């Protein structure tokens, strides 16, 4: 749990919090690393903050375990030509850490722009300090129909077959990550 944001090359270190919300240093590191991931700036080092059994969940995927969630984060670099964070604010410093996030994405190839407003929940294990789950609720919601959940599961299995995750820090650096 002693790894700090400087050791991980976390770019998002200016964490905005709502009035009265306090974060300790480790929580700031977790939030900064998650902001980097949403900005399409993954790295193997940042993903070491996650439990191997961690879960990433949004309206289009439910990725369970390292083999499923890592490609989701690296896939942002593949899918989008631009990613711009328009706003963020941590609204709860507990467990989960809750944050409002607004991001503008431009889809590669077709240049379609999409802005997504999310409620992010970052769950972590207090004993290990590792992230156990990140929920990305677009417009504050996750789908709850079994039909939609089938497609979310399919996405979590197919993205890893199409998006490679670097094996070493050197490979990561060659991609411009770190």
GROMACS .gro file of N, CA and C in nm:
model
  534
    1UNK      N    1   0.081  -0.118   0.000
    1UNK     CA    2   0.000   0.000   0.000
    1UNK      C    3   0.086   0.126   0.000
    2UNK      N    4   0.216   0.112   0.004
    2UNK     CA    5   0.305   0.228   0.015
    2UNK      C    6   0.334   0.295  -0.119
    3UNK      N    7   0.290   0.237  -0.228
    3UNK     CA    8   0.318   0.295  -0.359
    3UNK      C    9   0.245   0.427  -0.374
    4UNK      N   10   0.320   0.531  -0.408
    4UNK     CA   11   0.262   0.664  -0.424
    4UNK      C   12   0.242   0.700  -0.569
    5UNK      N   13   0.175   0.812  -0.590
    5UNK     CA   14   0.141   0.852  -0.727
    5UNK      C   15   0.266   0.884  -0.811
    6UNK      N   16   0.374   0.931  -0.746
    6UNK     CA   17   0.496   0.960  -0.822
    6UNK      C   18   0.560   0.832  -0.875
    7UNK      N   19   0.561   0.723  -0.794
    7UNK     CA   20   0.617   0.595  -0.835
    7UNK      C   21   0.541   0.536  -0.955
    8UNK      N   22   0.413   0.569  -0.966
    8UNK     CA   23   0.327   0.512  -1.069
    8UNK      C   24   0.311   0.603  -1.190
    9UNK      N   25   0.376   0.719  -1.186
    9UNK     CA   26   0.362   0.819  -1.292
    9UNK      C   27   0.217   0.857  -1.317
   10UNK      N   28   0.144   0.877  -1.209
   10UNK     CA   29   0.004   0.920  -1.221
   10UNK      C   30   0.003   1.066  -1.265
   11UNK      N   31  -0.071   1.091  -1.372
   11UNK     CA   32  -0.077   1.225  -1.430
   11UNK      C   33  -0.181   1.313  -1.361
   12UNK      N   34  -0.290   1.253  -1.317
   12UNK     CA   35  -0.399   1.329  -1.254
   12UNK      C   36  -0.377   1.334  -1.103
   13UNK      N   37  -0.305   1.435  -1.060
   13UNK     CA   38  -0.274   1.449  -0.917
   13UNK      C   39  -0.351   1.564  -0.853
   14UNK      N   40  -0.415   1.648  -0.934
   14UNK     CA   41  -0.495   1.759  -0.880
   14UNK      C   42  -0.639   1.710  -0.865
   15UNK      N   43  -0.665   1.644  -0.752
   15UNK     CA   44  -0.794   1.581  -0.730
   15UNK      C   45  -0.890   1.683  -0.669
   16UNK      N   46  -1.000   1.708  -0.739
   16UNK     CA   47  -1.100   1.803  -0.690
   16UNK      C   48  -1.200   1.728  -0.602
   17UNK      N   49  -1.228   1.785  -0.484
   17UNK     CA   50  -1.324   1.723  -0.393
   17UNK      C   51  -1.435   1.822  -0.360
   18UNK      N   52  -1.554   1.767  -0.335
   18UNK     CA   53  -1.666   1.849  -0.292
   18UNK      C   54  -1.637   1.903  -0.152
   19UNK      N   55  -1.705   2.008  -0.115
   19UNK     CA   56  -1.688   2.069   0.016
   19UNK      C   57  -1.709   1.964   0.125
   20UNK      N   58  -1.614   1.956   0.218
   20UNK     CA   59  -1.624   1.864   0.331
   20UNK      C   60  -1.572   1.724   0.303
   21UNK      N   61  -1.534   1.692   0.179
   21UNK     CA   62  -1.484   1.558   0.145
   21UNK      C   63  -1.332   1.556   0.162
   22UNK      N   64  -1.285   1.462   0.241
   22UNK     CA   65  -1.142   1.446   0.267
   22UNK      C   66  -1.095   1.312   0.210
   23UNK      N   67  -0.977   1.311   0.150
   23UNK     CA   68  -0.915   1.188   0.102
   23UNK      C   69  -0.776   1.175   0.163
   24UNK      N   70  -0.739   1.053   0.204
   24UNK     CA   71  -0.602   1.033   0.249
   24UNK      C   72  -0.513   1.014   0.126
   25UNK      N   73  -0.382   1.005   0.148
   25UNK     CA   74  -0.288   0.996   0.035
   25UNK      C   75  -0.316   0.875  -0.054
   26UNK      N   76  -0.347   0.762   0.008
   26UNK     CA   77  -0.372   0.641  -0.072
   26UNK      C   78  -0.500   0.657  -0.155
   27UNK      N   79  -0.604   0.714  -0.096
   27UNK     CA   80  -0.727   0.737  -0.172
   27UNK      C   81  -0.700   0.832  -0.289
   28UNK      N   82  -0.617   0.934  -0.268
   28UNK     CA   83  -0.582   1.026  -0.377
   28UNK      C   84  -0.509   0.952  -0.490
   29UNK      N   85  -0.422   0.858  -0.451
   29UNK     CA   86  -0.351   0.778  -0.551
   29UNK      C   87  -0.450   0.693  -0.630
   30UNK      N   88  -0.545   0.630  -0.561
   30UNK     CA   89  -0.645   0.548  -0.630
   30UNK      C   90  -0.728   0.632  -0.726
   31UNK      N   91  -0.777   0.748  -0.680
   31UNK     CA   92  -0.858   0.835  -0.765
   31UNK      C   93  -0.777   0.884  -0.884
   32UNK      N   94  -0.653   0.928  -0.861
   32UNK     CA   95  -0.568   0.975  -0.971
   32UNK      C   96  -0.544   0.867  -1.075
   33UNK      N   97  -0.520   0.744  -1.029
   33UNK     CA   98  -0.495   0.635  -1.123
   33UNK      C   99  -0.620   0.604  -1.205
   34UNK      N  100  -0.738   0.607  -1.141
   34UNK     CA  101  -0.862   0.581  -1.213
   34UNK      C  102  -0.891   0.694  -1.313
   35UNK      N  103  -0.864   0.817  -1.275
   35UNK     CA  104  -0.880   0.928  -1.370
   35UNK      C  105  -0.788   0.909  -1.490
   36UNK      N  106  -0.664   0.865  -1.466
   36UNK     CA  107  -0.572   0.836  -1.576
   36UNK      C  108  -0.630   0.727  -1.668
   37UNK      N  109  -0.686   0.622  -1.608
   37UNK     CA  110  -0.744   0.514  -1.688
   37UNK      C  111  -0.857   0.565  -1.776
   38UNK      N  112  -0.946   0.645  -1.718
   38UNK     CA  113  -1.056   0.701  -1.797
   38UNK      C  114  -1.008   0.798  -1.904
   39UNK      N  115  -0.888   0.852  -1.887
   39UNK     CA  116  -0.830   0.943  -1.988
   39UNK      C  117  -0.755   0.866  -2.097
   40UNK      N  118  -0.760   0.733  -2.092
   40UNK     CA  119  -0.688   0.652  -2.191
   40UNK      C  120  -0.540   0.648  -2.165
   41UNK      N  121  -0.499   0.660  -2.039
   41UNK     CA  122  -0.358   0.659  -2.000
   41UNK      C  123  -0.329   0.543  -1.905
   42UNK      N  124  -0.353   0.419  -1.950
   42UNK     CA  125  -0.327   0.304  -1.864
   42UNK      C  126  -0.178   0.274  -1.856
   43UNK      N  127  -0.140   0.197  -1.759
   43UNK     CA  128  -0.005   0.139  -1.754
   43UNK      C  129  -0.013   0.016  -1.664
   44UNK      N  130   0.081  -0.074  -1.686
   44UNK     CA  131   0.087  -0.193  -1.602
   44UNK      C  132   0.105  -0.154  -1.455
   45UNK      N  133   0.185  -0.050  -1.431
   45UNK     CA  134   0.208  -0.006  -1.293
   45UNK      C  135   0.078   0.042  -1.228
   46UNK      N  136   0.002   0.123  -1.299
   46UNK     CA  137  -0.124   0.173  -1.242
   46UNK      C  138  -0.221   0.058  -1.218
   47UNK      N  139  -0.222  -0.040  -1.307
   47UNK     CA  140  -0.314  -0.152  -1.292
   47UNK      C  141  -0.271  -0.248  -1.182
   48UNK      N  142  -0.149  -0.232  -1.130
   48UNK     CA  143  -0.108  -0.311  -1.013
   48UNK      C  144  -0.181  -0.265  -0.887
   49UNK      N  145  -0.247  -0.149  -0.895
   49UNK     CA  146  -0.329  -0.103  -0.783
   49UNK      C  147  -0.460  -0.181  -0.774
   50UNK      N  148  -0.487  -0.265  -0.873
   50UNK     CA  149  -0.610  -0.344  -0.878
   50UNK      C  150  -0.587  -0.485  -0.828
   51UNK      N  151  -0.686  -0.539  -0.761
   51UNK     CA  152  -0.687  -0.681  -0.723
   51UNK      C  153  -0.695  -0.765  -0.851
   52UNK      N  154  -0.632  -0.882  -0.850
   52UNK     CA  155  -0.640  -0.972  -0.965
   52UNK      C  156  -0.784  -1.011  -0.996
   53UNK      N  157  -0.869  -1.015  -0.894
   53UNK     CA  158  -1.009  -1.052  -0.910
   53UNK      C  159  -1.099  -0.930  -0.929
   54UNK      N  160  -1.040  -0.812  -0.948
   54UNK     CA  161  -1.116  -0.688  -0.958
   54UNK      C  162  -1.220  -0.691  -1.070
   55UNK      N  163  -1.315  -0.597  -1.061
   55UNK     CA  164  -1.425  -0.589  -1.156
   55UNK      C  165  -1.435  -0.446  -1.208
   56UNK      N  166  -1.452  -0.433  -1.340
   56UNK     CA  167  -1.487  -0.304  -1.399
   56UNK      C  168  -1.624  -0.321  -1.464
   57UNK      N  169  -1.714  -0.229  -1.430
   57UNK     CA  170  -1.851  -0.241  -1.476
   57UNK      C  171  -1.901  -0.107  -1.527
   58UNK      N  172  -1.952  -0.106  -1.650
   58UNK     CA  173  -2.020   0.010  -1.706
   58UNK      C  174  -2.138  -0.040  -1.789
   59UNK      N  175  -2.214   0.048  -1.853
   59UNK     CA  176  -2.332   0.000  -1.927
   59UNK      C  177  -2.303  -0.094  -2.044
   60UNK      N  178  -2.178  -0.098  -2.092
   60UNK     CA  179  -2.152  -0.187  -2.206
   60UNK      C  180  -2.062  -0.306  -2.172
   61UNK      N  181  -2.011  -0.314  -2.050
   61UNK     CA  182  -1.929  -0.429  -2.014
   61UNK      C  183  -1.935  -0.457  -1.864
   62UNK      N  184  -1.909  -0.581  -1.831
   62UNK     CA  185  -1.885  -0.621  -1.692
   62UNK      C  186  -1.764  -0.713  -1.696
   63UNK      N  187  -1.646  -0.654  -1.678
   63UNK     CA  188  -1.520  -0.727  -1.689
   63UNK      C  189  -1.478  -0.774  -1.551
   64UNK      N  190  -1.461  -0.905  -1.537
   64UNK     CA  191  -1.427  -0.965  -1.408
   64UNK      C  192  -1.290  -1.030  -1.417
   65UNK      N  193  -1.198  -0.985  -1.334
   65UNK     CA  194  -1.064  -1.041  -1.332
   65UNK      C  195  -0.969  -0.964  -1.424
   66UNK      N  196  -0.841  -0.973  -1.392
   66UNK     CA  197  -0.737  -0.898  -1.462
   66UNK      C  198  -0.740  -0.922  -1.613
   67UNK      N  199  -0.761  -1.046  -1.657
   67UNK     CA  200  -0.759  -1.078  -1.801
   67UNK      C  201  -0.873  -1.009  -1.877
   68UNK      N  202  -0.978  -0.969  -1.806
   68UNK     CA  203  -1.089  -0.900  -1.872
   68UNK      C  204  -1.082  -0.749  -1.854
   69UNK      N  205  -1.045  -0.699  -1.733
   69UNK     CA  206  -1.051  -0.553  -1.715
   69UNK      C  207  -0.932  -0.480  -1.774
   70UNK      N  208  -0.812  -0.541  -1.778
   70UNK     CA  209  -0.697  -0.469  -1.837
   70UNK      C  210  -0.721  -0.431  -1.983
   71UNK      N  211  -0.769  -0.525  -2.068
   71UNK     CA  212  -0.795  -0.487  -2.209
   71UNK      C  213  -0.900  -0.378  -2.224
   72UNK      N  214  -0.995  -0.370  -2.131
   72UNK     CA  215  -1.095  -0.264  -2.139
   72UNK      C  216  -1.026  -0.127  -2.132
   73UNK      N  217  -0.930  -0.112  -2.040
   73UNK     CA  218  -0.862   0.017  -2.024
   73UNK      C  219  -0.768   0.044  -2.142
   74UNK      N  220  -0.693  -0.057  -2.188
   74UNK     CA  221  -0.606  -0.037  -2.304
   74UNK      C  222  -0.687  -0.015  -2.431
   75UNK      N  223  -0.809  -0.066  -2.434
   75UNK     CA  224  -0.896  -0.051  -2.550
   75UNK      C  225  -0.938   0.093  -2.576
   76UNK      N  226  -0.938   0.177  -2.473
   76UNK     CA  227  -0.974   0.318  -2.495
   76UNK      C  228  -0.878   0.383  -2.594
   77UNK      N  229  -0.748   0.349  -2.585
   77UNK     CA  230  -0.648   0.405  -2.677
   77UNK      C  231  -0.677   0.360  -2.820
   78UNK      N  232  -0.730   0.241  -2.834
   78UNK     CA  233  -0.760   0.184  -2.966
   78UNK      C  234  -0.886   0.246  -3.025
   79UNK      N  235  -0.987   0.269  -2.941
   79UNK     CA  236  -1.119   0.311  -2.989
   79UNK      C  237  -1.133   0.461  -3.012
   80UNK      N  238  -1.056   0.541  -2.937
   80UNK     CA  239  -1.080   0.686  -2.940
   80UNK      C  240  -0.956   0.764  -2.982
   81UNK      N  241  -0.978   0.863  -3.069
   81UNK     CA  242  -0.867   0.949  -3.112
   81UNK      C  243  -0.845   1.063  -3.012
   82UNK      N  244  -0.950   1.101  -2.940
   82UNK     CA  245  -0.938   1.206  -2.838
   82UNK      C  246  -1.019   1.166  -2.717
   83UNK      N  247  -0.962   1.192  -2.601
   83UNK     CA  248  -1.034   1.175  -2.475
   83UNK      C  249  -1.004   1.299  -2.391
   84UNK      N  250  -1.108   1.371  -2.353
   84UNK     CA  251  -1.088   1.494  -2.277
   84UNK      C  252  -1.178   1.492  -2.153
   85UNK      N  253  -1.117   1.503  -2.037
   85UNK     CA  254  -1.196   1.512  -1.914
   85UNK      C  255  -1.247   1.655  -1.903
   86UNK      N  256  -1.377   1.671  -1.894
   86UNK     CA  257  -1.437   1.803  -1.885
   86UNK      C  258  -1.459   1.845  -1.740
   87UNK      N  259  -1.479   1.747  -1.652
   87UNK     CA  260  -1.506   1.778  -1.512
   87UNK      C  261  -1.488   1.651  -1.428
   88UNK      N  262  -1.440   1.669  -1.306
   88UNK     CA  263  -1.447   1.562  -1.208
   88UNK      C  264  -1.457   1.625  -1.070
   89UNK      N  265  -1.523   1.553  -0.980
   89UNK     CA  266  -1.532   1.596  -0.841
   89UNK      C  267  -1.563   1.475  -0.754
   90UNK      N  268  -1.477   1.452  -0.655
   90UNK     CA  269  -1.501   1.344  -0.560
   90UNK      C  270  -1.610   1.391  -0.464
   91UNK      N  271  -1.715   1.311  -0.454
   91UNK     CA  272  -1.831   1.349  -0.372
   91UNK      C  273  -1.840   1.271  -0.242
   92UNK      N  274  -1.761   1.163  -0.230
   92UNK     CA  275  -1.761   1.083  -0.108
   92UNK      C  276  -1.624   1.019  -0.091
   93UNK      N  277  -1.564   1.038   0.025
   93UNK     CA  278  -1.431   0.984   0.051
   93UNK      C  279  -1.432   0.854   0.129
   94UNK      N  280  -1.543   0.784   0.129
   94UNK     CA  281  -1.553   0.657   0.202
   94UNK      C  282  -1.508   0.540   0.117
   95UNK      N  283  -1.573   0.428   0.136
   95UNK     CA  284  -1.548   0.308   0.057
   95UNK      C  285  -1.684   0.250   0.019
   96UNK      N  286  -1.734   0.279  -0.100
   96UNK     CA  287  -1.658   0.327  -0.214
   96UNK      C  288  -1.630   0.477  -0.211
   97UNK      N  289  -1.524   0.514  -0.281
   97UNK     CA  290  -1.498   0.654  -0.312
   97UNK      C  291  -1.591   0.685  -0.430
   98UNK      N  292  -1.668   0.792  -0.420
   98UNK     CA  293  -1.762   0.828  -0.527
   98UNK      C  294  -1.718   0.957  -0.594
   99UNK      N  295  -1.740   0.963  -0.724
   99UNK     CA  296  -1.692   1.077  -0.802
   99UNK      C  297  -1.786   1.101  -0.919
  100UNK      N  298  -1.811   1.229  -0.947
  100UNK     CA  299  -1.879   1.269  -1.070
  100UNK      C  300  -1.771   1.291  -1.176
  101UNK      N  301  -1.795   1.242  -1.297
  101UNK     CA  302  -1.698   1.252  -1.404
  101UNK      C  303  -1.771   1.282  -1.534
  102UNK      N  304  -1.720   1.380  -1.608
  102UNK     CA  305  -1.776   1.413  -1.740
  102UNK      C  306  -1.660   1.410  -1.839
  103UNK      N  307  -1.674   1.328  -1.943
  103UNK     CA  308  -1.566   1.306  -2.038
  103UNK      C  309  -1.618   1.315  -2.180
  104UNK      N  310  -1.536   1.376  -2.266
  104UNK     CA  311  -1.567   1.385  -2.410
  104UNK      C  312  -1.476   1.287  -2.483
  105UNK      N  313  -1.536   1.203  -2.566
  105UNK     CA  314  -1.463   1.105  -2.645
  105UNK      C  315  -1.487   1.132  -2.793
  106UNK      N  316  -1.383   1.110  -2.877
  106UNK     CA  317  -1.399   1.115  -3.023
  106UNK      C  318  -1.361   0.977  -3.076
  107UNK      N  319  -1.457   0.913  -3.143
  107UNK     CA  320  -1.437   0.778  -3.193
  107UNK      C  321  -1.346   0.782  -3.316
  108UNK      N  322  -1.240   0.699  -3.313
  108UNK     CA  323  -1.145   0.692  -3.425
  108UNK      C  324  -1.217   0.652  -3.554
  109UNK      N  325  -1.168   0.706  -3.663
  109UNK     CA  326  -1.219   0.668  -3.795
  109UNK      C  327  -1.342   0.745  -3.837
  110UNK      N  328  -1.445   0.749  -3.752
  110UNK     CA  329  -1.569   0.817  -3.791
  110UNK      C  330  -1.579   0.957  -3.729
  111UNK      N  331  -1.488   0.990  -3.640
  111UNK     CA  332  -1.477   1.123  -3.578
  111UNK      C  333  -1.605   1.167  -3.506
  112UNK      N  334  -1.684   1.069  -3.461
  112UNK     CA  335  -1.806   1.102  -3.386
  112UNK      C  336  -1.768   1.138  -3.243
  113UNK      N  337  -1.825   1.248  -3.195
  113UNK     CA  338  -1.798   1.295  -3.060
  113UNK      C  339  -1.910   1.251  -2.967
  114UNK      N  340  -1.871   1.205  -2.847
  114UNK     CA  341  -1.968   1.162  -2.748
  114UNK      C  342  -1.924   1.213  -2.612
  115UNK      N  343  -2.014   1.277  -2.538
  115UNK     CA  344  -1.986   1.321  -2.402
  115UNK      C  345  -2.064   1.233  -2.307
  116UNK      N  346  -1.995   1.180  -2.207
  116UNK     CA  347  -2.057   1.091  -2.110
  116UNK      C  348  -2.041   1.150  -1.971
  117UNK      N  349  -2.153   1.162  -1.901
  117UNK     CA  350  -2.153   1.204  -1.760
  117UNK      C  351  -2.173   1.079  -1.676
  118UNK      N  352  -2.082   1.056  -1.583
  118UNK     CA  353  -2.084   0.933  -1.505
  118UNK      C  354  -2.080   0.959  -1.356
  119UNK      N  355  -2.133   0.863  -1.284
  119UNK     CA  356  -2.111   0.851  -1.140
  119UNK      C  357  -2.016   0.733  -1.126
  120UNK      N  358  -1.898   0.759  -1.072
  120UNK     CA  359  -1.795   0.655  -1.057
  120UNK      C  360  -1.790   0.613  -0.910
  121UNK      N  361  -1.787   0.482  -0.886
  121UNK     CA  362  -1.764   0.429  -0.752
  121UNK      C  363  -1.640   0.343  -0.755
  122UNK      N  364  -1.545   0.375  -0.668
  122UNK     CA  365  -1.420   0.300  -0.657
  122UNK      C  366  -1.421   0.226  -0.524
  123UNK      N  367  -1.434   0.093  -0.531
  123UNK     CA  368  -1.431   0.009  -0.412
  123UNK      C  369  -1.289  -0.042  -0.394
  124UNK      N  370  -1.241  -0.049  -0.270
  124UNK     CA  371  -1.107  -0.100  -0.247
  124UNK      C  372  -1.102  -0.179  -0.117
  125UNK      N  373  -1.006  -0.270  -0.110
  125UNK     CA  374  -0.983  -0.352   0.008
  125UNK      C  375  -0.896  -0.272   0.104
  126UNK      N  376  -0.948  -0.242   0.221
  126UNK     CA  377  -0.871  -0.159   0.316
  126UNK      C  378  -0.743  -0.229   0.362
  127UNK      N  379  -0.743  -0.362   0.368
  127UNK     CA  380  -0.626  -0.435   0.415
  127UNK      C  381  -0.512  -0.431   0.313
  128UNK      N  382  -0.545  -0.450   0.184
  128UNK     CA  383  -0.441  -0.454   0.080
  128UNK      C  384  -0.424  -0.320   0.010
  129UNK      N  385  -0.528  -0.235   0.017
  129UNK     CA  386  -0.526  -0.107  -0.052
  129UNK      C  387  -0.558  -0.119  -0.200
  130UNK      N  388  -0.589  -0.240  -0.247
  130UNK     CA  389  -0.613  -0.261  -0.391
  130UNK      C  390  -0.758  -0.237  -0.428
  131UNK      N  391  -0.776  -0.187  -0.551
  131UNK     CA  392  -0.909  -0.166  -0.605
  131UNK      C  393  -0.973  -0.302  -0.631
  132UNK      N  394  -1.096  -0.319  -0.582
  132UNK     CA  395  -1.169  -0.444  -0.604
  132UNK      C  396  -1.278  -0.429  -0.709
  133UNK      N  397  -1.324  -0.304  -0.728
  133UNK     CA  398  -1.430  -0.282  -0.827
  133UNK      C  399  -1.438  -0.134  -0.861
  134UNK      N  400  -1.462  -0.107  -0.989
  134UNK     CA  401  -1.495   0.029  -1.033
  134UNK      C  402  -1.626   0.020  -1.111
  135UNK      N  403  -1.723   0.098  -1.066
  135UNK     CA  404  -1.850   0.110  -1.137
  135UNK      C  405  -1.851   0.244  -1.209
  136UNK      N  406  -1.886   0.241  -1.336
  136UNK     CA  407  -1.901   0.362  -1.417
  136UNK      C  408  -2.047   0.369  -1.459
  137UNK      N  409  -2.124   0.448  -1.386
  137UNK     CA  410  -2.268   0.457  -1.409
  137UNK      C  411  -2.297   0.578  -1.497
  138UNK      N  412  -2.324   0.552  -1.626
  138UNK     CA  413  -2.355   0.660  -1.719
  138UNK      C  414  -2.489   0.719  -1.678
  139UNK      N  415  -2.491   0.850  -1.665
  139UNK     CA  416  -2.611   0.919  -1.618
  139UNK      C  417  -2.661   0.859  -1.486
  140UNK      N  418  -2.567   0.807  -1.406
  140UNK     CA  419  -2.600   0.755  -1.274
  140UNK      C  420  -2.659   0.615  -1.272
  141UNK      N  421  -2.658   0.545  -1.388
  141UNK     CA  422  -2.725   0.415  -1.394
  141UNK      C  423  -2.638   0.307  -1.455
  142UNK      N  424  -2.662   0.183  -1.410
  142UNK     CA  425  -2.610   0.063  -1.476
  142UNK      C  426  -2.732  -0.017  -1.521
  143UNK      N  427  -2.723  -0.087  -1.635
  143UNK     CA  428  -2.838  -0.163  -1.682
  143UNK      C  429  -2.870  -0.278  -1.586
  144UNK      N  430  -2.997  -0.314  -1.582
  144UNK     CA  431  -3.034  -0.425  -1.495
  144UNK      C  432  -3.120  -0.530  -1.566
  145UNK      N  433  -3.124  -0.525  -1.699
  145UNK     CA  434  -3.201  -0.628  -1.771
  145UNK      C  435  -3.109  -0.744  -1.808
  146UNK      N  436  -3.164  -0.864  -1.805
  146UNK     CA  437  -3.084  -0.982  -1.838
  146UNK      C  438  -3.041  -0.978  -1.984
  147UNK      N  439  -3.123  -0.921  -2.072
  147UNK     CA  440  -3.087  -0.909  -2.213
  147UNK      C  441  -2.962  -0.823  -2.230
  148UNK      N  442  -2.960  -0.705  -2.168
  148UNK     CA  443  -2.844  -0.615  -2.176
  148UNK      C  444  -2.723  -0.679  -2.112
  149UNK      N  445  -2.742  -0.750  -2.001
  149UNK     CA  446  -2.630  -0.812  -1.932
  149UNK      C  447  -2.562  -0.920  -2.015
  150UNK      N  448  -2.635  -0.985  -2.105
  150UNK     CA  449  -2.574  -1.083  -2.196
  150UNK      C  450  -2.472  -1.012  -2.285
  151UNK      N  451  -2.507  -0.895  -2.339
  151UNK     CA  452  -2.415  -0.820  -2.424
  151UNK      C  453  -2.297  -0.765  -2.344
  152UNK      N  454  -2.321  -0.726  -2.220
  152UNK     CA  455  -2.211  -0.679  -2.135
  152UNK      C  456  -2.110  -0.791  -2.111
  153UNK      N  457  -2.160  -0.912  -2.086
  153UNK     CA  458  -2.072  -1.028  -2.065
  153UNK      C  459  -1.996  -1.060  -2.194
  154UNK      N  460  -2.066  -1.054  -2.307
  154UNK     CA  461  -2.002  -1.082  -2.436
  154UNK      C  462  -1.888  -0.982  -2.462
  155UNK      N  463  -1.912  -0.856  -2.435
  155UNK     CA  464  -1.809  -0.753  -2.452
  155UNK      C  465  -1.688  -0.784  -2.365
  156UNK      N  466  -1.710  -0.825  -2.241
  156UNK     CA  467  -1.598  -0.850  -2.150
  156UNK      C  468  -1.512  -0.966  -2.196
  157UNK      N  469  -1.569  -1.055  -2.277
  157UNK     CA  470  -1.494  -1.171  -2.328
  157UNK      C  471  -1.431  -1.141  -2.464
  158UNK      N  472  -1.498  -1.061  -2.549
  158UNK     CA  473  -1.446  -1.036  -2.684
  158UNK      C  474  -1.338  -0.928  -2.687
  159UNK      N  475  -1.349  -0.824  -2.605
  159UNK     CA  476  -1.248  -0.717  -2.608
  159UNK      C  477  -1.107  -0.773  -2.582
  160UNK      N  478  -1.089  -0.864  -2.485
  160UNK     CA  479  -0.954  -0.918  -2.464
  160UNK      C  480  -0.897  -0.992  -2.585
  161UNK      N  481  -0.982  -1.041  -2.675
  161UNK     CA  482  -0.931  -1.108  -2.795
  161UNK      C  483  -0.886  -1.009  -2.901
  162UNK      N  484  -0.933  -0.883  -2.890
  162UNK     CA  485  -0.901  -0.782  -2.991
  162UNK      C  486  -0.800  -0.678  -2.943
  163UNK      N  487  -0.783  -0.664  -2.812
  163UNK     CA  488  -0.695  -0.561  -2.756
  163UNK      C  489  -0.583  -0.630  -2.679
  164UNK      N  490  -0.460  -0.602  -2.719
  164UNK     CA  491  -0.348  -0.663  -2.647
  164UNK      C  492  -0.305  -0.574  -2.530
  165UNK      N  493  -0.262  -0.641  -2.426
  165UNK     CA  494  -0.210  -0.573  -2.307
  165UNK      C  495  -0.060  -0.598  -2.307
  166UNK      N  496   0.022  -0.493  -2.288
  166UNK     CA  497   0.166  -0.514  -2.286
  166UNK      C  498   0.206  -0.614  -2.177
  167UNK      N  499   0.312  -0.686  -2.204
  167UNK     CA  500   0.360  -0.787  -2.107
  167UNK      C  501   0.463  -0.730  -2.010
  168UNK      N  502   0.534  -0.625  -2.055
  168UNK     CA  503   0.642  -0.569  -1.971
  168UNK      C  504   0.630  -0.417  -1.967
  169UNK      N  505   0.698  -0.358  -1.870
  169UNK     CA  506   0.702  -0.211  -1.861
  169UNK      C  507   0.765  -0.151  -1.986
  170UNK      N  508   0.864  -0.222  -2.044
  170UNK     CA  509   0.929  -0.172  -2.165
  170UNK      C  510   0.830  -0.166  -2.281
  171UNK      N  511   0.748  -0.273  -2.298
  171UNK     CA  512   0.645  -0.273  -2.402
  171UNK      C  513   0.543  -0.161  -2.378
  172UNK      N  514   0.509  -0.142  -2.250
  172UNK     CA  515   0.415  -0.037  -2.212
  172UNK      C  516   0.470   0.100  -2.252
  173UNK      N  517   0.599   0.123  -2.224
  173UNK     CA  518   0.662   0.251  -2.255
  173UNK      C  519   0.666   0.274  -2.406
  174UNK      N  520   0.686   0.169  -2.485
  174UNK     CA  521   0.687   0.182  -2.631
  174UNK      C  522   0.553   0.231  -2.684
  175UNK      N  523   0.446   0.201  -2.611
  175UNK     CA  524   0.312   0.246  -2.649
  175UNK      C  525   0.283   0.387  -2.599
  176UNK      N  526   0.379   0.445  -2.527
  176UNK     CA  527   0.359   0.579  -2.474
  176UNK      C  528   0.295   0.581  -2.336
  177UNK      N  529   0.288   0.465  -2.273
  177UNK     CA  530   0.230   0.457  -2.138
  177UNK      C  531   0.342   0.462  -2.036
  178UNK      N  532   0.307   0.481  -1.914
  178UNK     CA  533   0.395   0.486  -1.798
  178UNK      C  534   0.359   0.608  -1.725
   0.00000   0.00000   0.00000
